[in-house]
PDB file of C-alpha atoms and ligand atoms in Angstrom:
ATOM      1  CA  UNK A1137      46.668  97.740  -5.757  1.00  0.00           C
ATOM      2  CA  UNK A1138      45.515  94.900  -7.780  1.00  0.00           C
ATOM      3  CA  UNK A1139      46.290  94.201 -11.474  1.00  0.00           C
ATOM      4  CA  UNK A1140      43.569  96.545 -13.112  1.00  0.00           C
ATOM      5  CA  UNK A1141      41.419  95.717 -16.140  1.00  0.00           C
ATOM      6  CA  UNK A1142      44.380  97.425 -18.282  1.00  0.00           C
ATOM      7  CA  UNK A1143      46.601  94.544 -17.833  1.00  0.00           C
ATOM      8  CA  UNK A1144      44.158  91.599 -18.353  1.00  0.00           C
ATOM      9  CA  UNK A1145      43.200  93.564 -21.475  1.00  0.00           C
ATOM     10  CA  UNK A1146      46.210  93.915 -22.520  1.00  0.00           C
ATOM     11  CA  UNK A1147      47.206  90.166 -22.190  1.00  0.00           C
ATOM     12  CA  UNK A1148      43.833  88.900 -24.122  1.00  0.00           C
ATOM     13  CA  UNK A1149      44.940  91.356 -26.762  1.00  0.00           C
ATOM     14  CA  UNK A1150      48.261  90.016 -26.893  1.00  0.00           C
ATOM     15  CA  UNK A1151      47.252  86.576 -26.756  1.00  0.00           C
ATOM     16  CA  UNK A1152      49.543  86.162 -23.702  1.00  0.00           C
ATOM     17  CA  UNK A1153      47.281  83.753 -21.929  1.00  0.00           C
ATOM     18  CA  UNK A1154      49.010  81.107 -20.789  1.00  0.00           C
ATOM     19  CA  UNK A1155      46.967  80.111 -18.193  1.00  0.00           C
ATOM     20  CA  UNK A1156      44.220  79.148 -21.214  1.00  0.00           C
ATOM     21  CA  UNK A1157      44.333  75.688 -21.726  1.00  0.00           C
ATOM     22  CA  UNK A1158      41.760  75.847 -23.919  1.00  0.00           C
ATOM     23  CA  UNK A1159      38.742  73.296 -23.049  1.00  0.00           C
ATOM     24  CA  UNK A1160      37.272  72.287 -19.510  1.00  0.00           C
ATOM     25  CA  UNK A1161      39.460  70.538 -17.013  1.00  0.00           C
ATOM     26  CA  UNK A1162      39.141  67.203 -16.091  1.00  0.00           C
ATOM     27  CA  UNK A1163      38.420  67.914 -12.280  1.00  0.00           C
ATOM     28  CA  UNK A1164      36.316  70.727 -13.016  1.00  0.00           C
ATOM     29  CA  UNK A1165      34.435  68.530 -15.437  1.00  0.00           C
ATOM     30  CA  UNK A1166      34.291  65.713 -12.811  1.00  0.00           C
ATOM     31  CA  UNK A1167      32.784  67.822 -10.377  1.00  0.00           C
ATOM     32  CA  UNK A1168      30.073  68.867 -12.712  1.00  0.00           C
ATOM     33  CA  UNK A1169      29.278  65.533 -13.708  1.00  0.00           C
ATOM     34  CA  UNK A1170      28.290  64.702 -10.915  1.00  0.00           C
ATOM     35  CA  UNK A1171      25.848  67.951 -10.503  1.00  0.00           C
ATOM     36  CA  UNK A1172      21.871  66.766 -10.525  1.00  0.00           C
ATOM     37  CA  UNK A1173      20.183  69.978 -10.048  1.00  0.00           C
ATOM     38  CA  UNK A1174      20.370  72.133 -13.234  1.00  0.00           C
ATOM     39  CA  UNK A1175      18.382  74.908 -11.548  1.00  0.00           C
ATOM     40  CA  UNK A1176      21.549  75.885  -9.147  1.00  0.00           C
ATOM     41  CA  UNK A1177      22.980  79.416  -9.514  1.00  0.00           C
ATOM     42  CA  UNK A1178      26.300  79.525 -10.512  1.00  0.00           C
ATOM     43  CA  UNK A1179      29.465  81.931 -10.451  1.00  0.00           C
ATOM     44  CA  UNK A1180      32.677  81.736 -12.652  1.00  0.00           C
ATOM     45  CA  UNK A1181      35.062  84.303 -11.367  1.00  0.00           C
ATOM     46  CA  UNK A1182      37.643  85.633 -13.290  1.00  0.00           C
ATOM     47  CA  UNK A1183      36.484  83.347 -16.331  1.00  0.00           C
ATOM     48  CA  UNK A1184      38.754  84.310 -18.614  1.00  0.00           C
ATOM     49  CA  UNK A1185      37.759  82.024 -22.223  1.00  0.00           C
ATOM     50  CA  UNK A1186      35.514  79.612 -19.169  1.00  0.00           C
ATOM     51  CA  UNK A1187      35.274  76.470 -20.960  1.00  0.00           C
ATOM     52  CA  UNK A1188      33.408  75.252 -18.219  1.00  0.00           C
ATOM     53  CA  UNK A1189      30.813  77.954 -19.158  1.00  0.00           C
ATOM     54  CA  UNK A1190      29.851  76.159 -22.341  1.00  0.00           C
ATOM     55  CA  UNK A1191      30.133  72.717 -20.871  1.00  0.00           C
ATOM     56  CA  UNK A1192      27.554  73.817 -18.164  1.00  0.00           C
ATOM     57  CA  UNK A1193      25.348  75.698 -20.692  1.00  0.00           C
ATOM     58  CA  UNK A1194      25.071  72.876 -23.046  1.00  0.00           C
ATOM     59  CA  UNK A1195      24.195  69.887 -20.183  1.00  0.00           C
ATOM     60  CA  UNK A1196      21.484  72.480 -19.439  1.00  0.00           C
ATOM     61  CA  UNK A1197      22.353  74.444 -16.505  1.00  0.00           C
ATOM     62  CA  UNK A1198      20.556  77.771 -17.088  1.00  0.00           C
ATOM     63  CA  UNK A1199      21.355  80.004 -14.360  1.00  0.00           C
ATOM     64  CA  UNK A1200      25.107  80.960 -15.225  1.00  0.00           C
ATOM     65  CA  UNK A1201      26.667  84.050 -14.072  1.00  0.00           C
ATOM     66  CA  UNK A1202      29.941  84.724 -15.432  1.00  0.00           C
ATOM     67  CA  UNK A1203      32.252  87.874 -14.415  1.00  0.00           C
ATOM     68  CA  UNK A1204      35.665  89.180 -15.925  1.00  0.00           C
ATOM     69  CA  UNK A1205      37.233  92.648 -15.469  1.00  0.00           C
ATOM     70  CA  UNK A1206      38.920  91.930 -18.797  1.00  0.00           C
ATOM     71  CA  UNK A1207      35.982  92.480 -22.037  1.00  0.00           C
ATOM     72  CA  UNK A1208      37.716  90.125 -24.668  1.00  0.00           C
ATOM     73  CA  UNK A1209      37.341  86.698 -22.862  1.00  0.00           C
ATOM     74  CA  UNK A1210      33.516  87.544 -22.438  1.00  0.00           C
ATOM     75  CA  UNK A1211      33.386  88.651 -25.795  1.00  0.00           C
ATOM     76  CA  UNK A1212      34.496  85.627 -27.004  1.00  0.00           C
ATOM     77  CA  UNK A1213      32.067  83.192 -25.073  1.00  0.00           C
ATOM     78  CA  UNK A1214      29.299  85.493 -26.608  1.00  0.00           C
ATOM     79  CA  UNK A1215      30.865  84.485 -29.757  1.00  0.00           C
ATOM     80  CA  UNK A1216      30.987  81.010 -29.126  1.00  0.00           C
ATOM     81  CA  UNK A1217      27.178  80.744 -27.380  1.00  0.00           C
ATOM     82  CA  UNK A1218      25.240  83.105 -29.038  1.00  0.00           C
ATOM     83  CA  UNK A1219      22.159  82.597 -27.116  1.00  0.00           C
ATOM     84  CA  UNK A1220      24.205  82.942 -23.411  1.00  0.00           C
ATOM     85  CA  UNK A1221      22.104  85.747 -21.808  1.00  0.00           C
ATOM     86  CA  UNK A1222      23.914  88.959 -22.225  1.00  0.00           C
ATOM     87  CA  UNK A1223      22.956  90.064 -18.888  1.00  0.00           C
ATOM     88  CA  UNK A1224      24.928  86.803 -17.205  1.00  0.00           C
ATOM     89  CA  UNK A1225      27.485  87.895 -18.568  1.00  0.00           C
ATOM     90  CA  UNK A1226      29.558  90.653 -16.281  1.00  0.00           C
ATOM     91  CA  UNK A1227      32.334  92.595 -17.351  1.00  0.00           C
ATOM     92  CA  UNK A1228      33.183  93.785 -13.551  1.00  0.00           C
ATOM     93  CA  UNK A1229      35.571  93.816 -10.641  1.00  0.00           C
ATOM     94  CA  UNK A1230      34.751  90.448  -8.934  1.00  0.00           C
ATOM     95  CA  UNK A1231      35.279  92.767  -5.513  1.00  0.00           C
ATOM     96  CA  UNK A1232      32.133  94.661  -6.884  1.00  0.00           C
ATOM     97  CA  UNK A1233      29.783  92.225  -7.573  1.00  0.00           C
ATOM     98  CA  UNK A1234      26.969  93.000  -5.378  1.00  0.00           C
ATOM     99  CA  UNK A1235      23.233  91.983  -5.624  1.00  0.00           C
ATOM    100  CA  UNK A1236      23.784  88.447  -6.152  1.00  0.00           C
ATOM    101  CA  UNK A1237      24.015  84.944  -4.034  1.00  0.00           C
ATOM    102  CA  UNK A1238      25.022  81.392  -5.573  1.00  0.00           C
ATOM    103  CA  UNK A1239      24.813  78.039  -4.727  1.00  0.00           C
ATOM    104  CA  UNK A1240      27.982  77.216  -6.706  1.00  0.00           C
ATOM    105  CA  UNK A1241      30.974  79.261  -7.689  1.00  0.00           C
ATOM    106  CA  UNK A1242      33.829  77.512  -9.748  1.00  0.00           C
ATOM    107  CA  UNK A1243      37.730  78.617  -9.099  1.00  0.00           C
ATOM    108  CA  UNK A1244      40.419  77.826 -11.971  1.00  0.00           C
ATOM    109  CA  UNK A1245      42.861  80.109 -12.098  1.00  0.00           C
ATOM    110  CA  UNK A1246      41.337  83.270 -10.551  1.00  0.00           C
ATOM    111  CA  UNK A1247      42.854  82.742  -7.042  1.00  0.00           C
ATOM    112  CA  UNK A1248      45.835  82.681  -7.791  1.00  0.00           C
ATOM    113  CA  UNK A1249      45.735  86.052 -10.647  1.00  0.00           C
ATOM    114  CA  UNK A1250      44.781  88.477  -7.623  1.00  0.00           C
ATOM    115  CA  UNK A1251      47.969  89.934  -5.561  1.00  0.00           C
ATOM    116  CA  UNK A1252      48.342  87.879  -2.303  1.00  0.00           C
ATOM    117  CA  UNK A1253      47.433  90.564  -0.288  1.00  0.00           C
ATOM    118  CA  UNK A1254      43.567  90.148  -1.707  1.00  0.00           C
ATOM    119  CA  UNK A1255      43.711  86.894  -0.387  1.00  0.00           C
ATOM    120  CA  UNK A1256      41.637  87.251   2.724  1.00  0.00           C
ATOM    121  CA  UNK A1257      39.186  89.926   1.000  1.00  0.00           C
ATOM    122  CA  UNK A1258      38.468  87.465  -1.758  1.00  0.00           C
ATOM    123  CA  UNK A1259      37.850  84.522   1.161  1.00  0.00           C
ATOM    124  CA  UNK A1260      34.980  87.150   2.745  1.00  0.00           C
ATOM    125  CA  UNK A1261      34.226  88.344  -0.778  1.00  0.00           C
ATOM    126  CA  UNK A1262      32.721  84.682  -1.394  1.00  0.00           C
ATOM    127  CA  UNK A1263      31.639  84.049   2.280  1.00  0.00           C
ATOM    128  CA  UNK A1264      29.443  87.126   1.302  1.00  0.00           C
ATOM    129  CA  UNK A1265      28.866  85.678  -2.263  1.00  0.00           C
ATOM    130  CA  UNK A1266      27.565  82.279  -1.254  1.00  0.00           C
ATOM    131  CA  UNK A1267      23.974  80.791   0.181  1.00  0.00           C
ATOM    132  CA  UNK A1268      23.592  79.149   2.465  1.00  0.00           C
ATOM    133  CA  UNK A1269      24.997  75.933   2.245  1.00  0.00           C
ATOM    134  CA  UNK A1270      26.733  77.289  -1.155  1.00  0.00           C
ATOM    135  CA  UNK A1271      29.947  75.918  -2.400  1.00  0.00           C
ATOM    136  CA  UNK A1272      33.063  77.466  -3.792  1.00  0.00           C
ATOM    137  CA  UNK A1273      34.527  74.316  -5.740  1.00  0.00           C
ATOM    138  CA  UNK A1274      37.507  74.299  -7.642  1.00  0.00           C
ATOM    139  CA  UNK A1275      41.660  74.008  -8.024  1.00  0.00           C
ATOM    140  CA  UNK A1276      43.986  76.200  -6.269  1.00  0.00           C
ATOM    141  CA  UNK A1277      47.991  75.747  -6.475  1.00  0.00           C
ATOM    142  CA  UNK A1278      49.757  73.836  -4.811  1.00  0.00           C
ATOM    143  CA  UNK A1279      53.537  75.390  -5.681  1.00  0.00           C
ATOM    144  CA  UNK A1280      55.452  78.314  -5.925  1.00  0.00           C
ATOM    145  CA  UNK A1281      56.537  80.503  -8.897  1.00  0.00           C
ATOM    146  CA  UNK A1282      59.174  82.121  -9.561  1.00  0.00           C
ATOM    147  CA  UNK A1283      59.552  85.645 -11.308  1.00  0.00           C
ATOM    148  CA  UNK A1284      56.959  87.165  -8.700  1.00  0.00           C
ATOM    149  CA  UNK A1285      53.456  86.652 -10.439  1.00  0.00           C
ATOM    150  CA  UNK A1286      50.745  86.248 -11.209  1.00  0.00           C
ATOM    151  CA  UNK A1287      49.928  83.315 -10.901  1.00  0.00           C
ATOM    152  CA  UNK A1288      50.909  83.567  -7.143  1.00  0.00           C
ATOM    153  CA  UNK A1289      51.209  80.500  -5.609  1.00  0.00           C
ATOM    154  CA  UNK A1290      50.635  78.725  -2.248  1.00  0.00           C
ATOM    155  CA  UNK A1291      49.989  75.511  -0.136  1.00  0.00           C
ATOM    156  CA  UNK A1292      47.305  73.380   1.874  1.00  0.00           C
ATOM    157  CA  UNK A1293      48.121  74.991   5.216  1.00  0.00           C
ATOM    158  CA  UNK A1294      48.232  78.515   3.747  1.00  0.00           C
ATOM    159  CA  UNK A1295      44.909  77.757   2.273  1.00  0.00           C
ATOM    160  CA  UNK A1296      43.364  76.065   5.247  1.00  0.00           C
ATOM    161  CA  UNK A1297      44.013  79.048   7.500  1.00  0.00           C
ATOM    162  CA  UNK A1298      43.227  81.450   4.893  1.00  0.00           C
ATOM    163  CA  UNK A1299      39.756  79.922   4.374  1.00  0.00           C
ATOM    164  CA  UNK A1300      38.802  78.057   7.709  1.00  0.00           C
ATOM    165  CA  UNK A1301      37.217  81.465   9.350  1.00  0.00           C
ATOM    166  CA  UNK A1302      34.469  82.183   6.479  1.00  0.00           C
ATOM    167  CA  UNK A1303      34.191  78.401   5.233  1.00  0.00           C
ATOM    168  CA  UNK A1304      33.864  75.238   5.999  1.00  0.00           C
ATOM    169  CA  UNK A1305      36.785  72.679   4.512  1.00  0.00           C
ATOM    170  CA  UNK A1306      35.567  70.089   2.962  1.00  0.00           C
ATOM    171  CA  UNK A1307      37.742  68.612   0.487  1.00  0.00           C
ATOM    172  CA  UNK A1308      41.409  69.995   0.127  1.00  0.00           C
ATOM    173  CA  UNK A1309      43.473  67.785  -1.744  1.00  0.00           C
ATOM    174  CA  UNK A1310      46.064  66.926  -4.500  1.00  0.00           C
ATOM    175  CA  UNK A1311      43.983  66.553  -7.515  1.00  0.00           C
ATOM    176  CA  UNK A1312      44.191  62.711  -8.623  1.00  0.00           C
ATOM    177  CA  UNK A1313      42.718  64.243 -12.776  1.00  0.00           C
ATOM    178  CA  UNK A1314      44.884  67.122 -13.648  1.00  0.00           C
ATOM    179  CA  UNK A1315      45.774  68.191 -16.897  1.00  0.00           C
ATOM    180  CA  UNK A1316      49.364  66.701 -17.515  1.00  0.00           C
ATOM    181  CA  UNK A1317      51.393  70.273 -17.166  1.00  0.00           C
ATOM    182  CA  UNK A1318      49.983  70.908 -13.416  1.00  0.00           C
ATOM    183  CA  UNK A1319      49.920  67.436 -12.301  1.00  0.00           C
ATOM    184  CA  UNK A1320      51.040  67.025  -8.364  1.00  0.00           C
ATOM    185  CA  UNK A1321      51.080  70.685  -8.132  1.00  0.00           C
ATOM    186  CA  UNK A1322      47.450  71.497  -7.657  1.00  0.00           C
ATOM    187  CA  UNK A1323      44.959  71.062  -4.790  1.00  0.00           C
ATOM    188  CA  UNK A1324      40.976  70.357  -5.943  1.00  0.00           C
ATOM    189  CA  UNK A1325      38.500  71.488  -2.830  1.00  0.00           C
ATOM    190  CA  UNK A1326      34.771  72.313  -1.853  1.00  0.00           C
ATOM    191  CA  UNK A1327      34.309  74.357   0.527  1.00  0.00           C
ATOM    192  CA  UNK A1328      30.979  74.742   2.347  1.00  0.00           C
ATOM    193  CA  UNK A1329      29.349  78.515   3.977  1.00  0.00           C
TER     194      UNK A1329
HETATM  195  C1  LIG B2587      44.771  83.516 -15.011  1.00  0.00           C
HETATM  196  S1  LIG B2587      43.307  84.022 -15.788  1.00  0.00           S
HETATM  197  C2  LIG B2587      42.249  82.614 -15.554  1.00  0.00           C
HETATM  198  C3  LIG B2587      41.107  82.525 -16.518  1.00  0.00           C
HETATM  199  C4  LIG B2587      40.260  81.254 -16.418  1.00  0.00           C
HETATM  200  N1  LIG B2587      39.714  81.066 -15.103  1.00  0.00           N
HETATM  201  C5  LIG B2587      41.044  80.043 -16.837  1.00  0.00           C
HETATM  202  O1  LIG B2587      41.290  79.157 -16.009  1.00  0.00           O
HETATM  203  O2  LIG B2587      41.423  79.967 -18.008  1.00  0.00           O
HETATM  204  C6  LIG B2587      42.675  85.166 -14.592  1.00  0.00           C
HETATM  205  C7  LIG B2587      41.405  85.844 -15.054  1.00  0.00           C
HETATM  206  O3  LIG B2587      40.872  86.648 -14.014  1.00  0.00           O
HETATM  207  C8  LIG B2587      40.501  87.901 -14.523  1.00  0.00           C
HETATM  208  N2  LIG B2587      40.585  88.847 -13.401  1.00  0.00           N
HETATM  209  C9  LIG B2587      41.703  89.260 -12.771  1.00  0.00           C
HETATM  210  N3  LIG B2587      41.386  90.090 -11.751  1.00  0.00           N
HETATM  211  C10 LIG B2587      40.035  90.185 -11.754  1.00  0.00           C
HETATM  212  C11 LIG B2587      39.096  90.867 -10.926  1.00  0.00           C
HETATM  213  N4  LIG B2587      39.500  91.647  -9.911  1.00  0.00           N
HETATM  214  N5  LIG B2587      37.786  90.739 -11.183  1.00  0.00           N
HETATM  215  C12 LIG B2587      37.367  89.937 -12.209  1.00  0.00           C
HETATM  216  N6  LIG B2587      38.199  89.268 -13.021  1.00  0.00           N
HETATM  217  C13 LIG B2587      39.516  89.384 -12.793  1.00  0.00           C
HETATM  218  C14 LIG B2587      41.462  88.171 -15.651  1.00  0.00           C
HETATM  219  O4  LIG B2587      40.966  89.080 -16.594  1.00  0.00           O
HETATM  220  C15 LIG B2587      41.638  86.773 -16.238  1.00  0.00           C
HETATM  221  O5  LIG B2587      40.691  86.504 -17.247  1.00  0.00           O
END
Protein backbone atom coordinates (compact mmCIF):
# COMPACT_ATOMS: atom_id res chain seq x y z
CA UNK A 1 0.00 0.00 0.00
CA UNK A 2 1.22 3.41 -0.63
CA UNK A 3 1.13 6.40 1.77
CA UNK A 4 -2.60 7.55 1.15
CA UNK A 5 -3.81 11.15 0.83
CA UNK A 6 -4.39 10.94 4.82
CA UNK A 7 -0.80 11.17 5.53
CA UNK A 8 0.30 13.91 3.03
CA UNK A 9 -2.67 15.78 4.50
CA UNK A 10 -1.79 15.35 7.56
CA UNK A 11 1.88 16.54 7.11
CA UNK A 12 0.75 19.92 5.11
CA UNK A 13 -1.49 20.42 8.10
CA UNK A 14 1.19 19.97 10.43
CA UNK A 15 3.58 21.90 8.58
CA UNK A 16 5.90 18.84 8.64
CA UNK A 17 7.30 19.42 5.21
CA UNK A 18 10.65 19.17 5.22
CA UNK A 19 11.21 18.33 1.92
CA UNK A 20 9.82 22.20 1.09
CA UNK A 21 12.59 24.25 0.47
CA UNK A 22 10.59 26.85 -0.35
CA UNK A 23 11.48 28.50 -3.94
CA UNK A 24 12.60 26.71 -7.29
CA UNK A 25 15.81 24.78 -7.39
CA UNK A 26 18.67 25.78 -9.09
CA UNK A 27 18.81 22.67 -11.51
CA UNK A 28 15.26 22.65 -11.98
CA UNK A 29 15.47 26.33 -12.80
CA UNK A 30 18.48 25.66 -15.12
CA UNK A 31 16.69 23.25 -17.03
CA UNK A 32 13.84 25.59 -17.63
CA UNK A 33 15.93 28.29 -18.68
CA UNK A 34 16.93 26.83 -21.20
CA UNK A 35 13.17 25.82 -22.44
CA UNK A 36 12.21 27.86 -25.92
CA UNK A 37 8.87 26.53 -26.61
CA UNK A 38 6.28 27.95 -24.14
CA UNK A 39 3.49 25.99 -25.83
CA UNK A 40 4.91 22.45 -24.33
CA UNK A 41 2.58 20.51 -22.00
CA UNK A 42 3.82 20.04 -18.79
CA UNK A 43 3.38 17.67 -15.63
CA UNK A 44 4.49 18.34 -11.95
CA UNK A 45 3.89 15.21 -10.02
CA UNK A 46 3.50 15.15 -6.56
CA UNK A 47 3.97 19.10 -6.49
CA UNK A 48 3.63 19.62 -3.19
CA UNK A 49 4.02 23.96 -2.69
CA UNK A 50 5.78 23.52 -6.80
CA UNK A 51 7.76 26.56 -6.92
CA UNK A 52 8.63 25.65 -10.22
CA UNK A 53 4.87 26.03 -11.01
CA UNK A 54 4.99 29.78 -10.57
CA UNK A 55 8.39 30.18 -12.11
CA UNK A 56 6.99 28.44 -15.30
CA UNK A 57 3.65 30.33 -15.16
CA UNK A 58 5.18 33.68 -14.92
CA UNK A 59 8.03 33.17 -18.00
CA UNK A 60 4.78 32.31 -19.82
CA UNK A 61 4.41 28.71 -20.15
CA UNK A 62 0.62 28.21 -20.32
CA UNK A 63 -0.07 24.66 -20.52
CA UNK A 64 0.72 23.52 -16.80
CA UNK A 65 -0.75 20.54 -15.30
CA UNK A 66 -0.10 20.10 -11.78
CA UNK A 67 -1.29 16.92 -9.60
CA UNK A 68 -1.14 16.24 -5.71
CA UNK A 69 -3.12 13.63 -3.72
CA UNK A 70 -2.64 16.01 -0.80
CA UNK A 71 -5.44 19.38 -1.24
CA UNK A 72 -3.40 21.99 0.89
CA UNK A 73 -0.23 22.35 -1.35
CA UNK A 74 -2.67 23.00 -4.38
CA UNK A 75 -4.60 25.17 -2.37
CA UNK A 76 -1.90 27.20 -1.69
CA UNK A 77 -0.52 27.73 -5.35
CA UNK A 78 -4.21 28.84 -6.07
CA UNK A 79 -3.50 31.26 -3.42
CA UNK A 80 -0.39 32.41 -4.65
CA UNK A 81 -1.53 32.53 -8.69
CA UNK A 82 -4.89 33.41 -8.67
CA UNK A 83 -5.42 33.25 -12.29
CA UNK A 84 -3.67 29.39 -12.56
CA UNK A 85 -6.56 27.52 -14.29
CA UNK A 86 -8.45 25.64 -11.72
CA UNK A 87 -8.89 22.80 -13.96
CA UNK A 88 -4.76 22.32 -14.22
CA UNK A 89 -4.80 21.95 -11.15
CA UNK A 90 -5.43 18.03 -9.95
CA UNK A 91 -5.99 16.93 -6.62
CA UNK A 92 -5.49 13.02 -7.65
CA UNK A 93 -3.53 9.83 -7.30
CA UNK A 94 -0.66 10.40 -9.83
CA UNK A 95 -1.36 6.37 -10.59
CA UNK A 96 -4.84 7.68 -11.81
CA UNK A 97 -4.16 10.27 -14.00
CA UNK A 98 -5.55 9.17 -17.20
CA UNK A 99 -6.59 11.22 -20.32
CA UNK A 100 -3.55 13.16 -20.60
CA UNK A 101 0.06 13.09 -22.55
CA UNK A 102 3.05 15.67 -21.93
CA UNK A 103 5.96 16.70 -23.50
CA UNK A 104 7.62 17.52 -20.15
CA UNK A 105 7.11 16.22 -16.67
CA UNK A 106 9.36 17.67 -13.79
CA UNK A 107 10.53 15.20 -10.73
CA UNK A 108 11.68 16.88 -7.27
CA UNK A 109 10.94 14.99 -4.62
CA UNK A 110 8.02 12.78 -5.76
CA UNK A 111 10.19 9.69 -6.59
CA UNK A 112 11.47 9.23 -3.84
CA UNK A 113 7.83 9.90 -1.43
CA UNK A 114 6.22 6.67 -3.12
CA UNK A 115 7.14 3.16 -1.28
CA UNK A 116 9.94 1.43 -3.32
CA UNK A 117 7.85 -1.14 -4.37
CA UNK A 118 5.92 1.60 -6.79
CA UNK A 119 9.05 2.07 -8.31
CA UNK A 120 8.62 0.18 -11.53
CA UNK A 121 4.73 1.15 -11.79
CA UNK A 122 5.64 4.80 -11.58
CA UNK A 123 8.60 4.13 -14.47
CA UNK A 124 5.48 2.64 -16.85
CA UNK A 125 3.13 5.14 -15.22
CA UNK A 126 5.25 7.95 -17.13
CA UNK A 127 6.29 5.73 -20.14
CA UNK A 128 2.40 5.81 -20.48
CA UNK A 129 2.31 9.56 -19.44
CA UNK A 130 4.77 10.88 -21.98
CA UNK A 131 4.66 11.77 -26.02
CA UNK A 132 6.48 10.89 -28.02
CA UNK A 133 9.76 12.12 -27.70
CA UNK A 134 8.52 13.53 -24.11
CA UNK A 135 10.87 14.02 -21.27
CA UNK A 136 10.71 13.24 -17.61
CA UNK A 137 13.47 15.78 -16.30
CA UNK A 138 14.40 16.22 -12.91
CA UNK A 139 16.55 15.15 -9.49
CA UNK A 140 16.37 11.84 -7.96
CA UNK A 141 18.63 10.77 -4.80
CA UNK A 142 21.54 9.73 -4.83
CA UNK A 143 21.84 8.29 -0.92
CA UNK A 144 20.29 6.37 1.56
CA UNK A 145 18.17 7.27 4.64
CA UNK A 146 17.92 6.05 7.55
CA UNK A 147 14.70 5.59 9.79
CA UNK A 148 12.92 3.73 6.76
CA UNK A 149 11.15 6.63 4.76
CA UNK A 150 9.95 8.43 2.91
CA UNK A 151 12.06 9.90 1.26
CA UNK A 152 13.39 6.44 0.10
CA UNK A 153 16.51 6.60 -1.36
CA UNK A 154 18.64 5.00 -4.12
CA UNK A 155 21.58 5.12 -6.68
CA UNK A 156 22.61 5.53 -10.50
CA UNK A 157 22.62 1.79 -11.19
CA UNK A 158 19.34 1.21 -9.31
CA UNK A 159 17.94 3.96 -11.38
CA UNK A 160 19.43 2.98 -14.68
CA UNK A 161 17.91 -0.49 -14.53
CA UNK A 162 14.81 0.70 -13.07
CA UNK A 163 14.24 3.12 -15.98
CA UNK A 164 16.26 1.72 -19.06
CA UNK A 165 13.13 -0.66 -20.24
CA UNK A 166 10.39 2.27 -20.67
CA UNK A 167 13.03 5.20 -21.30
CA UNK A 168 15.70 6.24 -22.87
CA UNK A 169 18.82 7.60 -20.47
CA UNK A 170 19.93 10.54 -21.34
CA UNK A 171 21.51 12.43 -18.70
CA UNK A 172 22.05 10.71 -15.21
CA UNK A 173 24.35 12.52 -13.19
CA UNK A 174 25.54 14.18 -9.89
CA UNK A 175 23.99 17.52 -10.03
CA UNK A 176 26.95 20.19 -10.36
CA UNK A 177 23.80 23.28 -8.87
CA UNK A 178 22.22 21.79 -5.86
CA UNK A 179 20.86 23.53 -3.10
CA UNK A 180 23.66 23.43 -0.34
CA UNK A 181 21.79 20.68 2.09
CA UNK A 182 21.64 17.91 -0.86
CA UNK A 183 24.79 18.73 -2.49
CA UNK A 184 26.79 15.39 -3.84
CA UNK A 185 23.85 13.42 -2.89
CA UNK A 186 21.55 13.97 -5.80
CA UNK A 187 21.50 12.81 -9.44
CA UNK A 188 19.83 15.52 -12.19
CA UNK A 189 18.57 13.39 -15.50
CA UNK A 190 16.35 13.57 -18.76
CA UNK A 191 15.10 10.86 -19.82
CA UNK A 192 13.68 10.44 -23.34
CA UNK A 193 10.23 7.90 -24.44
C1 LIG B 1 8.23 14.95 -0.57
S1 LIG B 1 6.88 15.86 -1.17
C2 LIG B 1 7.59 16.74 -2.54
C3 LIG B 1 6.84 17.96 -2.95
C4 LIG B 1 7.51 18.81 -4.04
N1 LIG B 1 7.77 18.06 -5.23
C5 LIG B 1 8.77 19.45 -3.53
O1 LIG B 1 9.86 19.13 -4.03
O2 LIG B 1 8.69 20.28 -2.63
C6 LIG B 1 5.96 14.58 -1.99
C7 LIG B 1 4.65 15.08 -2.56
O3 LIG B 1 4.02 14.06 -3.31
C8 LIG B 1 2.66 13.99 -2.98
N2 LIG B 1 2.24 12.61 -3.25
C9 LIG B 1 2.62 11.50 -2.58
N3 LIG B 1 2.07 10.40 -3.15
C10 LIG B 1 1.33 10.85 -4.19
C11 LIG B 1 0.54 10.20 -5.19
N4 LIG B 1 0.38 8.87 -5.19
N5 LIG B 1 -0.06 10.95 -6.13
C12 LIG B 1 0.11 12.30 -6.14
N6 LIG B 1 0.84 12.97 -5.23
C13 LIG B 1 1.45 12.25 -4.27
C14 LIG B 1 2.59 14.41 -1.53
O4 LIG B 1 1.33 14.89 -1.16
C15 LIG B 1 3.66 15.49 -1.48
O5 LIG B 1 3.14 16.76 -1.76
Amino acid sequence: MNLNKAYWDKKYALNKTVWDIGYISPPLRAYIDQLTDKEIKILIPGAGNGYEVDYLFYKGFTNIHVIDIASQPLENLKARIPSFPDGQLIQKDFFELENHRFDLILEQTFFCSLEPSYRKAYAMKMHGLLNEKGKLVGLLFDRTFKDGGPPFGGNEGEYRRLFNPYLSIKVLERAYNSIKPRKGNELFFIFEK
